[in-house]
């Protein structure tokens, strides 16, 4: 299993959610966050105006997916969240040791 963490533009969240559900992603967690990348936020547009702070609103998506799905998940997030402008975001991939569904004690892929 892999943990995919994606930081994307907030207005792309719904499209990304739908795209991921369509390919069989079973669960995800979403947090409204603020962050910055290489440009330190300054040169990024948000809701039509230039942002004069280091931190720009983003959405953080966390989803744990089976090994046979994660390359597809990355491709899809990248395609769907891309505008080609600064601040489109980043995707990080981390290995996951195990997953446990508390209600049933299922583990691994079955717990996702
Ligand atoms: N190295 C990093 N570690 C953690 N989060 C990051 C990192 N780089 C970018 N982010 C997150 O991704 C968001 C979008 O980054 P982005 O501006 O697209 O990156 P860059 O300017 O480096 O191309 C940032 O606001 C931040 O929340
Ligand atoms: Mg940037």
PDB file of C-alpha atoms and ligand atoms in Angstrom:
ATOM      1  CA  UNK A   1       0.000   0.000   0.000  1.00  0.00           C
ATOM      2  CA  UNK A   2       1.007   3.603  -0.569  1.00  0.00           C
ATOM      3  CA  UNK A   3       0.010   6.819   1.123  1.00  0.00           C
ATOM      4  CA  UNK A   4      -0.517   9.508  -1.490  1.00  0.00           C
ATOM      5  CA  UNK A   5      -0.372  13.047  -0.167  1.00  0.00           C
ATOM      6  CA  UNK A   6      -1.399  15.692  -2.683  1.00  0.00           C
ATOM      7  CA  UNK A   7      -1.422  19.470  -2.226  1.00  0.00           C
ATOM      8  CA  UNK A   8      -3.704  20.999  -4.843  1.00  0.00           C
ATOM      9  CA  UNK A   9      -5.607  24.168  -5.673  1.00  0.00           C
ATOM     10  CA  UNK A  10      -8.848  24.225  -3.674  1.00  0.00           C
ATOM     11  CA  UNK A  11     -11.150  24.692  -6.699  1.00  0.00           C
ATOM     12  CA  UNK A  12      -9.824  21.432  -8.168  1.00  0.00           C
ATOM     13  CA  UNK A  13     -10.900  19.359  -5.182  1.00  0.00           C
ATOM     14  CA  UNK A  14     -14.287  18.204  -6.481  1.00  0.00           C
ATOM     15  CA  UNK A  15     -12.926  17.133  -9.880  1.00  0.00           C
ATOM     16  CA  UNK A  16     -10.092  15.196  -8.249  1.00  0.00           C
ATOM     17  CA  UNK A  17     -12.469  13.496  -5.811  1.00  0.00           C
ATOM     18  CA  UNK A  18     -14.771  12.366  -8.631  1.00  0.00           C
ATOM     19  CA  UNK A  19     -11.870  11.143 -10.768  1.00  0.00           C
ATOM     20  CA  UNK A  20     -10.416   9.113  -7.903  1.00  0.00           C
ATOM     21  CA  UNK A  21     -13.749   7.553  -6.969  1.00  0.00           C
ATOM     22  CA  UNK A  22     -14.226   6.583 -10.625  1.00  0.00           C
ATOM     23  CA  UNK A  23     -11.064   4.452 -10.613  1.00  0.00           C
ATOM     24  CA  UNK A  24     -11.920   2.722  -7.351  1.00  0.00           C
ATOM     25  CA  UNK A  25     -10.311   4.781  -4.602  1.00  0.00           C
ATOM     26  CA  UNK A  26     -12.283   3.828  -1.498  1.00  0.00           C
ATOM     27  CA  UNK A  27     -11.427   6.526   0.966  1.00  0.00           C
ATOM     28  CA  UNK A  28      -9.608   9.788   1.433  1.00  0.00           C
ATOM     29  CA  UNK A  29      -9.089  12.547   3.959  1.00  0.00           C
ATOM     30  CA  UNK A  30      -9.107  16.188   2.984  1.00  0.00           C
ATOM     31  CA  UNK A  31      -7.792  19.165   4.925  1.00  0.00           C
ATOM     32  CA  UNK A  32      -7.806  22.860   4.123  1.00  0.00           C
ATOM     33  CA  UNK A  33      -4.247  24.013   4.627  1.00  0.00           C
ATOM     34  CA  UNK A  34      -1.937  26.874   3.748  1.00  0.00           C
ATOM     35  CA  UNK A  35       1.457  26.417   2.225  1.00  0.00           C
ATOM     36  CA  UNK A  36       4.122  27.592  -0.138  1.00  0.00           C
ATOM     37  CA  UNK A  37       6.466  26.129  -2.707  1.00  0.00           C
ATOM     38  CA  UNK A  38       9.383  27.422  -4.695  1.00  0.00           C
ATOM     39  CA  UNK A  39       7.946  30.880  -5.338  1.00  0.00           C
ATOM     40  CA  UNK A  40       7.231  31.300  -1.620  1.00  0.00           C
ATOM     41  CA  UNK A  41       3.643  32.205  -2.457  1.00  0.00           C
ATOM     42  CA  UNK A  42       4.328  35.789  -3.521  1.00  0.00           C
ATOM     43  CA  UNK A  43       3.820  35.410  -7.237  1.00  0.00           C
ATOM     44  CA  UNK A  44       0.728  33.237  -7.049  1.00  0.00           C
ATOM     45  CA  UNK A  45      -2.781  34.300  -7.956  1.00  0.00           C
ATOM     46  CA  UNK A  46      -5.644  33.225  -5.699  1.00  0.00           C
ATOM     47  CA  UNK A  47      -9.221  34.251  -6.572  1.00  0.00           C
ATOM     48  CA  UNK A  48      -7.927  36.777  -9.078  1.00  0.00           C
ATOM     49  CA  UNK A  49      -5.553  38.730  -6.905  1.00  0.00           C
ATOM     50  CA  UNK A  50      -1.887  38.378  -6.159  1.00  0.00           C
ATOM     51  CA  UNK A  51      -1.226  36.977  -2.743  1.00  0.00           C
ATOM     52  CA  UNK A  52       1.077  39.029  -0.534  1.00  0.00           C
ATOM     53  CA  UNK A  53       1.899  36.461   2.053  1.00  0.00           C
ATOM     54  CA  UNK A  54       4.066  33.381   2.089  1.00  0.00           C
ATOM     55  CA  UNK A  55       1.082  31.135   2.690  1.00  0.00           C
ATOM     56  CA  UNK A  56      -1.531  30.360   0.061  1.00  0.00           C
ATOM     57  CA  UNK A  57      -4.682  28.279   0.662  1.00  0.00           C
ATOM     58  CA  UNK A  58      -4.420  24.728  -0.668  1.00  0.00           C
ATOM     59  CA  UNK A  59      -6.236  21.468  -0.131  1.00  0.00           C
ATOM     60  CA  UNK A  60      -4.318  18.488   1.206  1.00  0.00           C
ATOM     61  CA  UNK A  61      -5.584  15.087   0.105  1.00  0.00           C
ATOM     62  CA  UNK A  62      -4.448  11.925   1.852  1.00  0.00           C
ATOM     63  CA  UNK A  63      -5.421   8.568   0.428  1.00  0.00           C
ATOM     64  CA  UNK A  64      -4.013   5.110   1.116  1.00  0.00           C
ATOM     65  CA  UNK A  65      -4.313   2.899  -1.952  1.00  0.00           C
ATOM     66  CA  UNK A  66      -3.284  -0.634  -2.995  1.00  0.00           C
ATOM     67  CA  UNK A  67       0.042  -1.050  -4.808  1.00  0.00           C
ATOM     68  CA  UNK A  68      -1.689  -1.900  -8.101  1.00  0.00           C
ATOM     69  CA  UNK A  69      -3.573   1.411  -8.088  1.00  0.00           C
ATOM     70  CA  UNK A  70      -1.118   4.048  -6.994  1.00  0.00           C
ATOM     71  CA  UNK A  71       0.540   4.930 -10.311  1.00  0.00           C
ATOM     72  CA  UNK A  72      -2.925   5.464 -11.792  1.00  0.00           C
ATOM     73  CA  UNK A  73      -3.878   7.619  -8.807  1.00  0.00           C
ATOM     74  CA  UNK A  74      -0.827   9.825  -9.267  1.00  0.00           C
ATOM     75  CA  UNK A  75      -1.469  10.200 -13.011  1.00  0.00           C
ATOM     76  CA  UNK A  76      -5.072  11.102 -12.435  1.00  0.00           C
ATOM     77  CA  UNK A  77      -4.434  13.670  -9.688  1.00  0.00           C
ATOM     78  CA  UNK A  78      -1.746  15.232 -11.851  1.00  0.00           C
ATOM     79  CA  UNK A  79      -3.949  15.414 -14.961  1.00  0.00           C
ATOM     80  CA  UNK A  80      -7.008  16.648 -13.109  1.00  0.00           C
ATOM     81  CA  UNK A  81      -5.357  19.261 -10.884  1.00  0.00           C
ATOM     82  CA  UNK A  82      -3.144  20.741 -13.621  1.00  0.00           C
ATOM     83  CA  UNK A  83      -3.794  24.289 -14.820  1.00  0.00           C
ATOM     84  CA  UNK A  84      -0.254  24.858 -16.086  1.00  0.00           C
ATOM     85  CA  UNK A  85       0.082  27.919 -13.835  1.00  0.00           C
ATOM     86  CA  UNK A  86       2.162  28.399 -10.724  1.00  0.00           C
ATOM     87  CA  UNK A  87       0.949  26.715  -7.579  1.00  0.00           C
ATOM     88  CA  UNK A  88      -0.642  23.651  -9.185  1.00  0.00           C
ATOM     89  CA  UNK A  89       0.779  21.658  -6.318  1.00  0.00           C
ATOM     90  CA  UNK A  90       2.687  18.506  -5.521  1.00  0.00           C
ATOM     91  CA  UNK A  91       2.190  14.836  -4.902  1.00  0.00           C
ATOM     92  CA  UNK A  92       4.193  12.780  -2.419  1.00  0.00           C
ATOM     93  CA  UNK A  93       4.207   8.984  -2.204  1.00  0.00           C
ATOM     94  CA  UNK A  94       5.001   7.106   1.021  1.00  0.00           C
ATOM     95  CA  UNK A  95       5.092   3.371   1.751  1.00  0.00           C
ATOM     96  CA  UNK A  96       2.435   2.100   4.176  1.00  0.00           C
ATOM     97  CA  UNK A  97       3.180  -0.797   6.556  1.00  0.00           C
ATOM     98  CA  UNK A  98      -0.356  -1.856   7.277  1.00  0.00           C
ATOM     99  CA  UNK A  99      -3.967  -0.750   7.596  1.00  0.00           C
ATOM    100  CA  UNK A 100      -6.568  -1.953  10.061  1.00  0.00           C
ATOM    101  CA  UNK A 101     -10.344  -1.496   9.904  1.00  0.00           C
ATOM    102  CA  UNK A 102     -11.236  -1.105  13.555  1.00  0.00           C
ATOM    103  CA  UNK A 103     -14.814  -2.374  13.212  1.00  0.00           C
ATOM    104  CA  UNK A 104     -13.893  -5.727  11.642  1.00  0.00           C
ATOM    105  CA  UNK A 105     -10.178  -6.199  12.361  1.00  0.00           C
ATOM    106  CA  UNK A 106      -9.545  -6.599   8.592  1.00  0.00           C
ATOM    107  CA  UNK A 107      -6.003  -5.700   7.616  1.00  0.00           C
ATOM    108  CA  UNK A 108      -4.012  -4.684   4.513  1.00  0.00           C
ATOM    109  CA  UNK A 109      -5.812  -3.993   1.230  1.00  0.00           C
ATOM    110  CA  UNK A 110      -9.063  -5.345   2.690  1.00  0.00           C
ATOM    111  CA  UNK A 111      -9.097  -2.583   5.259  1.00  0.00           C
ATOM    112  CA  UNK A 112      -8.973   0.209   2.680  1.00  0.00           C
TER     113      UNK A 112
HETATM  114  N1  LIG B   1       8.545  20.450  -0.288  1.00  0.00           N
HETATM  115  C1  LIG B   1       7.262  20.541   0.107  1.00  0.00           C
HETATM  116  N2  LIG B   1       6.871  19.921   1.242  1.00  0.00           N
HETATM  117  C2  LIG B   1       5.578  19.995   1.665  1.00  0.00           C
HETATM  118  N3  LIG B   1       4.627  20.653   1.007  1.00  0.00           N
HETATM  119  C3  LIG B   1       4.975  21.279  -0.132  1.00  0.00           C
HETATM  120  C4  LIG B   1       6.298  21.260  -0.642  1.00  0.00           C
HETATM  121  N4  LIG B   1       6.317  21.956  -1.803  1.00  0.00           N
HETATM  122  C5  LIG B   1       5.063  22.393  -1.988  1.00  0.00           C
HETATM  123  N5  LIG B   1       4.255  21.996  -0.985  1.00  0.00           N
HETATM  124  C6  LIG B   1       2.835  22.252  -0.852  1.00  0.00           C
HETATM  125  O1  LIG B   1       2.284  22.290  -2.168  1.00  0.00           O
HETATM  126  C7  LIG B   1       1.638  23.532  -2.402  1.00  0.00           C
HETATM  127  C8  LIG B   1       1.795  23.936  -3.830  1.00  0.00           C
HETATM  128  O2  LIG B   1       3.149  24.005  -4.162  1.00  0.00           O
HETATM  129  P1  LIG B   1       3.597  24.718  -5.518  1.00  0.00           P
HETATM  130  O3  LIG B   1       3.512  26.196  -5.349  1.00  0.00           O
HETATM  131  O4  LIG B   1       2.828  24.145  -6.641  1.00  0.00           O
HETATM  132  O5  LIG B   1       5.113  24.248  -5.568  1.00  0.00           O
HETATM  133  P2  LIG B   1       6.372  24.917  -6.379  1.00  0.00           P
HETATM  134  O6  LIG B   1       6.194  26.395  -6.259  1.00  0.00           O
HETATM  135  O7  LIG B   1       7.570  24.405  -5.624  1.00  0.00           O
HETATM  136  O8  LIG B   1       6.287  24.413  -7.776  1.00  0.00           O
HETATM  137  C9  LIG B   1       2.297  24.474  -1.407  1.00  0.00           C
HETATM  138  O9  LIG B   1       1.435  25.568  -1.090  1.00  0.00           O
HETATM  139  C10 LIG B   1       2.518  23.584  -0.204  1.00  0.00           C
HETATM  140  O10 LIG B   1       1.318  23.455   0.531  1.00  0.00           O
HETATM  141 MG1  LIG B   2       4.689  27.657  -6.301  1.00  0.00          MG
END
